[in-house]
Amino acid sequence: MTEVFLRRLTRWQADQQRESVADTYELSYGEQADARAEFLRRYAEHIQQPGFQMVVANAAAGADAGAGVAYGFPPRRASDWWTGFRGELPEDVAELASAGSVFVLVDLMVVPQRRREGLATRMRERLLAGADAPFVAARVDRDNHAASAALRSWDWARLGEWQPDPQTAPAEVWGHRLG
């Protein structure tokens, strides 16, 4: 396997790379992926969030370029990221969420041919090293057992479930203290 290099992207670079990121999304999620247009709509909203951070993994020149992507941001206090949360947050986490001091790992994707190489761990570490928050949270589809297993192996705790409305499939909410 060719070596994979990680790099941070600015908001502008992330916007310029949107089609490449969407390609990685489709390869990573395959048949489970939302329509490309829906992913790109959400992605366009995400890169506009204050505090947006992104790390991409690319293979060496001449190899398949997109190996993985990780990105997130701290949702604003007035954001609806927590709306629909079912569970009991520890008091300190609830205070951090109210203050807008939680970094949300929105997506961490690795293309199938690069899995089981520790790439997700490397991207997560690099991304969260730049996060200016004492706590990180993520929502994961209930059926995504690989993601849940990865979070568990990284010492994250399941905090509860998220379902903002009956039409939305419930997701698990996971969290981890940083630093």
mmCIF file of N, CA, C and O in Angstrom, residues 15-71:
data_model
loop_
_atom_site.group_PDB
_atom_site.id
_atom_site.type_symbol
_atom_site.label_atom_id
_atom_site.label_comp_id
_atom_site.label_asym_id
_atom_site.label_seq_id
_atom_site.Cartn_x
_atom_site.Cartn_y
_atom_site.Cartn_z
ATOM 1 N N ASP A 15 -14.090 24.129 0.591
ATOM 2 C CA ASP A 15 -15.106 24.455 -0.403
ATOM 3 C C ASP A 15 -14.623 24.101 -1.811
ATOM 4 O O ASP A 15 -15.381 23.542 -2.607
ATOM 5 N N GLN A 16 -13.365 24.389 -2.097
ATOM 6 C CA GLN A 16 -12.804 24.085 -3.417
ATOM 7 C C GLN A 16 -12.728 22.578 -3.669
ATOM 8 O O GLN A 16 -12.773 22.138 -4.808
ATOM 9 N N GLN A 17 -12.629 21.794 -2.617
ATOM 10 C CA GLN A 17 -12.489 20.340 -2.723
ATOM 11 C C GLN A 17 -13.818 19.598 -2.561
ATOM 12 O O GLN A 17 -13.839 18.384 -2.390
ATOM 13 N N ARG A 18 -14.945 20.317 -2.631
ATOM 14 C CA ARG A 18 -16.241 19.687 -2.315
ATOM 15 C C ARG A 18 -16.553 18.462 -3.169
ATOM 16 O O ARG A 18 -17.064 17.477 -2.674
ATOM 17 N N GLU A 19 -16.230 18.486 -4.454
ATOM 18 C CA GLU A 19 -16.522 17.332 -5.316
ATOM 19 C C GLU A 19 -15.656 16.129 -4.943
ATOM 20 O O GLU A 19 -16.121 14.994 -4.937
ATOM 21 N N SER A 20 -14.405 16.387 -4.617
ATOM 22 C CA SER A 20 -13.514 15.316 -4.177
ATOM 23 C C SER A 20 -13.988 14.717 -2.856
ATOM 24 O O SER A 20 -13.951 13.499 -2.664
ATOM 25 N N VAL A 21 -14.450 15.573 -1.939
ATOM 26 C CA VAL A 21 -14.978 15.100 -0.663
ATOM 27 C C VAL A 21 -16.241 14.270 -0.904
ATOM 28 O O VAL A 21 -16.431 13.223 -0.285
ATOM 29 N N ALA A 22 -17.091 14.717 -1.820
ATOM 30 C CA ALA A 22 -18.302 13.957 -2.146
ATOM 31 C C ALA A 22 -17.947 12.606 -2.763
ATOM 32 O O ALA A 22 -18.615 11.599 -2.493
ATOM 33 N N ASP A 23 -16.884 12.562 -3.564
ATOM 34 C CA ASP A 23 -16.421 11.277 -4.111
ATOM 35 C C ASP A 23 -16.012 10.334 -2.977
ATOM 36 O O ASP A 23 -16.371 9.148 -2.978
ATOM 37 N N THR A 24 -15.257 10.868 -2.015
ATOM 38 C CA THR A 24 -14.820 10.063 -0.873
ATOM 39 C C THR A 24 -16.026 9.593 -0.068
ATOM 40 O O THR A 24 -16.081 8.448 0.378
ATOM 41 N N TYR A 25 -17.005 10.475 0.099
ATOM 42 C CA TYR A 25 -18.237 10.121 0.803
ATOM 43 C C TYR A 25 -18.923 8.943 0.118
ATOM 44 O O TYR A 25 -19.286 7.961 0.780
ATOM 45 N N GLU A 26 -19.099 9.028 -1.185
ATOM 46 C CA GLU A 26 -19.771 7.947 -1.924
ATOM 47 C C GLU A 26 -19.001 6.630 -1.830
ATOM 48 O O GLU A 26 -19.591 5.572 -1.623
ATOM 49 N N LEU A 27 -17.676 6.707 -1.972
ATOM 50 C CA LEU A 27 -16.866 5.490 -1.867
ATOM 51 C C LEU A 27 -16.908 4.907 -0.458
ATOM 52 O O LEU A 27 -16.927 3.689 -0.283
ATOM 53 N N SER A 28 -16.929 5.760 0.542
ATOM 54 C CA SER A 28 -16.902 5.309 1.932
ATOM 55 C C SER A 28 -18.207 4.668 2.376
ATOM 56 O O SER A 28 -18.201 3.681 3.104
ATOM 57 N N TYR A 29 -19.318 5.250 1.957
ATOM 58 C CA TYR A 29 -20.612 4.777 2.427
ATOM 59 C C TYR A 29 -21.343 3.886 1.436
ATOM 60 O O TYR A 29 -22.322 3.238 1.796
ATOM 61 N N GLY A 30 -20.906 3.849 0.193
ATOM 62 C CA GLY A 30 -21.506 2.964 -0.802
ATOM 63 C C GLY A 30 -23.004 3.089 -0.878
ATOM 64 O O GLY A 30 -23.543 4.186 -0.973
ATOM 65 N N GLU A 31 -23.682 1.971 -0.825
ATOM 66 C CA GLU A 31 -25.135 1.951 -0.963
ATOM 67 C C GLU A 31 -25.841 2.642 0.194
ATOM 68 O O GLU A 31 -26.997 3.019 0.066
ATOM 69 N N GLN A 32 -25.179 2.791 1.333
ATOM 70 C CA GLN A 32 -25.800 3.442 2.483
ATOM 71 C C GLN A 32 -25.770 4.966 2.358
ATOM 72 O O GLN A 32 -26.385 5.656 3.142
ATOM 73 N N ALA A 33 -25.066 5.470 1.375
ATOM 74 C CA ALA A 33 -24.899 6.916 1.248
ATOM 75 C C ALA A 33 -26.192 7.600 0.841
ATOM 76 O O ALA A 33 -26.980 7.066 0.070
ATOM 77 N N ASP A 34 -26.420 8.788 1.406
ATOM 78 C CA ASP A 34 -27.510 9.632 0.924
ATOM 79 C C ASP A 34 -27.164 10.022 -0.500
ATOM 80 O O ASP A 34 -26.034 9.831 -0.951
ATOM 81 N N ALA A 35 -28.104 10.579 -1.179
ATOM 82 C CA ALA A 35 -27.828 11.067 -2.522
ATOM 83 C C ALA A 35 -26.697 12.092 -2.440
ATOM 84 O O ALA A 35 -26.583 12.846 -1.476
ATOM 85 N N ARG A 36 -25.868 12.093 -3.470
ATOM 86 C CA ARG A 36 -24.732 13.018 -3.522
ATOM 87 C C ARG A 36 -25.176 14.469 -3.327
ATOM 88 O O ARG A 36 -24.546 15.227 -2.585
ATOM 89 N N ALA A 37 -26.273 14.837 -3.957
ATOM 90 C CA ALA A 37 -26.759 16.221 -3.857
ATOM 91 C C ALA A 37 -27.103 16.578 -2.410
ATOM 92 O O ALA A 37 -26.812 17.687 -1.956
ATOM 93 N N GLU A 38 -27.710 15.650 -1.673
ATOM 94 C CA GLU A 38 -28.053 15.908 -0.272
ATOM 95 C C GLU A 38 -26.792 16.042 0.575
ATOM 96 O O GLU A 38 -26.696 16.901 1.437
ATOM 97 N N PHE A 39 -25.797 15.181 0.321
ATOM 98 C CA PHE A 39 -24.536 15.309 1.047
ATOM 99 C C PHE A 39 -23.914 16.674 0.771
ATOM 100 O O PHE A 39 -23.479 17.376 1.692
ATOM 101 N N LEU A 40 -23.856 17.077 -0.487
ATOM 102 C CA LEU A 40 -23.248 18.366 -0.848
ATOM 103 C C LEU A 40 -24.004 19.541 -0.228
ATOM 104 O O LEU A 40 -23.388 20.530 0.174
ATOM 105 N N ARG A 41 -25.324 19.439 -0.101
ATOM 106 C CA ARG A 41 -26.111 20.496 0.541
ATOM 107 C C ARG A 41 -25.707 20.626 2.012
ATOM 108 O O ARG A 41 -25.420 21.713 2.496
ATOM 109 N N ARG A 42 -25.657 19.490 2.714
ATOM 110 C CA ARG A 42 -25.256 19.512 4.127
ATOM 111 C C ARG A 42 -23.814 20.004 4.282
ATOM 112 O O ARG A 42 -23.503 20.791 5.174
ATOM 113 N N TYR A 43 -22.941 19.521 3.420
ATOM 114 C CA TYR A 43 -21.519 19.893 3.472
ATOM 115 C C TYR A 43 -21.360 21.404 3.295
ATOM 116 O O TYR A 43 -20.581 22.038 4.019
ATOM 117 N N ALA A 44 -22.107 21.990 2.362
ATOM 118 C CA ALA A 44 -22.031 23.442 2.141
ATOM 119 C C ALA A 44 -22.433 24.206 3.401
ATOM 120 O O ALA A 44 -21.826 25.240 3.728
ATOM 121 N N GLU A 45 -23.419 23.709 4.124
ATOM 122 C CA GLU A 45 -23.819 24.333 5.391
ATOM 123 C C GLU A 45 -22.721 24.158 6.441
ATOM 124 O O GLU A 45 -22.414 25.092 7.186
ATOM 125 N N HIS A 46 -22.146 22.979 6.506
ATOM 126 C CA HIS A 46 -21.141 22.685 7.527
ATOM 127 C C HIS A 46 -19.896 23.547 7.383
ATOM 128 O O HIS A 46 -19.368 24.040 8.381
ATOM 129 N N ILE A 47 -19.408 23.729 6.148
ATOM 130 C CA ILE A 47 -18.164 24.491 6.000
ATOM 131 C C ILE A 47 -18.340 25.968 6.335
ATOM 132 O O ILE A 47 -17.353 26.672 6.533
ATOM 133 N N GLN A 48 -19.583 26.428 6.440
ATOM 134 C CA GLN A 48 -19.844 27.824 6.808
ATOM 135 C C GLN A 48 -19.883 28.032 8.318
ATOM 136 O O GLN A 48 -19.944 29.166 8.785
ATOM 137 N N GLN A 49 -19.843 26.960 9.082
ATOM 138 C CA GLN A 49 -19.940 27.066 10.536
ATOM 139 C C GLN A 49 -18.655 27.654 11.126
ATOM 140 O O GLN A 49 -17.552 27.264 10.740
ATOM 141 N N PRO A 50 -18.794 28.585 12.080
ATOM 142 C CA PRO A 50 -17.603 29.104 12.755
ATOM 143 C C PRO A 50 -16.845 27.956 13.438
ATOM 144 O O PRO A 50 -17.462 27.049 13.999
ATOM 145 N N GLY A 51 -15.552 27.974 13.350
ATOM 146 C CA GLY A 51 -14.732 26.946 13.977
ATOM 147 C C GLY A 51 -14.615 25.665 13.166
ATOM 148 O O GLY A 51 -14.086 24.675 13.658
ATOM 149 N N PHE A 52 -15.083 25.684 11.912
ATOM 150 C CA PHE A 52 -14.999 24.503 11.051
ATOM 151 C C PHE A 52 -13.546 24.046 10.933
ATOM 152 O O PHE A 52 -12.640 24.846 10.736
ATOM 153 N N GLN A 53 -13.326 22.736 11.091
ATOM 154 C CA GLN A 53 -11.998 22.129 10.977
ATOM 155 C C GLN A 53 -12.112 20.928 10.048
ATOM 156 O O GLN A 53 -13.112 20.201 10.096
ATOM 157 N N MET A 54 -11.086 20.690 9.245
ATOM 158 C CA MET A 54 -11.123 19.545 8.344
ATOM 159 C C MET A 54 -9.733 18.979 8.139
ATOM 160 O O MET A 54 -8.749 19.708 8.039
ATOM 161 N N VAL A 55 -9.663 17.639 8.083
ATOM 162 C CA VAL A 55 -8.433 16.924 7.769
ATOM 163 C C VAL A 55 -8.758 15.961 6.642
ATOM 164 O O VAL A 55 -9.784 15.271 6.684
ATOM 165 N N VAL A 56 -7.896 15.945 5.624
ATOM 166 C CA VAL A 56 -8.063 14.988 4.535
ATOM 167 C C VAL A 56 -6.854 14.068 4.500
ATOM 168 O O VAL A 56 -5.752 14.447 4.900
ATOM 169 N N ALA A 57 -7.098 12.856 4.028
ATOM 170 C CA ALA A 57 -6.035 11.860 3.870
ATOM 171 C C ALA A 57 -5.910 11.572 2.387
ATOM 172 O O ALA A 57 -6.900 11.217 1.734
ATOM 173 N N ASN A 58 -4.713 11.762 1.869
ATOM 174 C CA ASN A 58 -4.456 11.508 0.456
ATOM 175 C C ASN A 58 -3.274 10.570 0.316
ATOM 176 O O ASN A 58 -2.291 10.683 1.052
ATOM 177 N N ALA A 59 -3.381 9.663 -0.654
ATOM 178 C CA ALA A 59 -2.275 8.766 -0.951
ATOM 179 C C ALA A 59 -1.196 9.543 -1.685
ATOM 180 O O ALA A 59 -1.433 10.637 -2.199
ATOM 181 N N ALA A 60 -0.010 8.967 -1.752
ATOM 182 C CA ALA A 60 1.110 9.604 -2.451
ATOM 183 C C ALA A 60 0.731 9.855 -3.912
ATOM 184 O O ALA A 60 -0.154 9.202 -4.458
ATOM 185 N N ALA A 61 1.399 10.779 -4.529
ATOM 186 C CA ALA A 61 1.132 11.139 -5.920
ATOM 187 C C ALA A 61 1.118 9.904 -6.807
ATOM 188 O O ALA A 61 1.907 8.985 -6.638
ATOM 189 N N GLY A 62 0.168 9.913 -7.741
ATOM 190 C CA GLY A 62 0.073 8.799 -8.678
ATOM 191 C C GLY A 62 -0.830 7.685 -8.208
ATOM 192 O O GLY A 62 -1.217 6.819 -8.964
ATOM 193 N N ALA A 63 -1.204 7.692 -6.936
ATOM 194 C CA ALA A 63 -2.110 6.670 -6.403
ATOM 195 C C ALA A 63 -3.510 7.273 -6.322
ATOM 196 O O ALA A 63 -3.708 8.443 -6.591
ATOM 197 N N ASP A 64 -4.489 6.461 -5.938
ATOM 198 C CA ASP A 64 -5.827 6.998 -5.724
ATOM 199 C C ASP A 64 -5.714 8.115 -4.700
ATOM 200 O O ASP A 64 -5.151 7.926 -3.630
ATOM 201 N N ALA A 65 -6.233 9.279 -5.046
ATOM 202 C CA ALA A 65 -6.016 10.454 -4.226
ATOM 203 C C ALA A 65 -6.758 10.423 -2.892
ATOM 204 O O ALA A 65 -6.148 10.523 -1.849
ATOM 205 N N GLY A 66 -8.081 10.337 -2.894
ATOM 206 C CA GLY A 66 -8.856 10.474 -1.667
ATOM 207 C C GLY A 66 -8.927 9.206 -0.858
ATOM 208 O O GLY A 66 -9.551 8.235 -1.264
ATOM 209 N N ALA A 67 -8.294 9.186 0.295
ATOM 210 C CA ALA A 67 -8.323 8.009 1.169
ATOM 211 C C ALA A 67 -9.288 8.200 2.326
ATOM 212 O O ALA A 67 -9.848 7.237 2.832
ATOM 213 N N GLY A 68 -9.481 9.444 2.755
ATOM 214 C CA GLY A 68 -10.377 9.689 3.876
ATOM 215 C C GLY A 68 -10.550 11.162 4.166
ATOM 216 O O GLY A 68 -9.785 12.002 3.686
ATOM 217 N N VAL A 69 -11.564 11.460 4.966
ATOM 218 C CA VAL A 69 -11.891 12.834 5.354
ATOM 219 C C VAL A 69 -12.458 12.804 6.767
ATOM 220 O O VAL A 69 -13.218 11.901 7.120
ATOM 221 N N ALA A 70 -12.100 13.790 7.558
ATOM 222 C CA ALA A 70 -12.704 13.994 8.879
ATOM 223 C C ALA A 70 -12.956 15.480 9.037
ATOM 224 O O ALA A 70 -12.086 16.293 8.704
ATOM 225 N N TYR A 71 -14.155 15.830 9.518
ATOM 226 C CA TYR A 71 -14.414 17.250 9.750
ATOM 227 C C TYR A 71 -15.455 17.450 10.836
ATOM 228 O O TYR A 71 -16.189 16.536 11.192
#
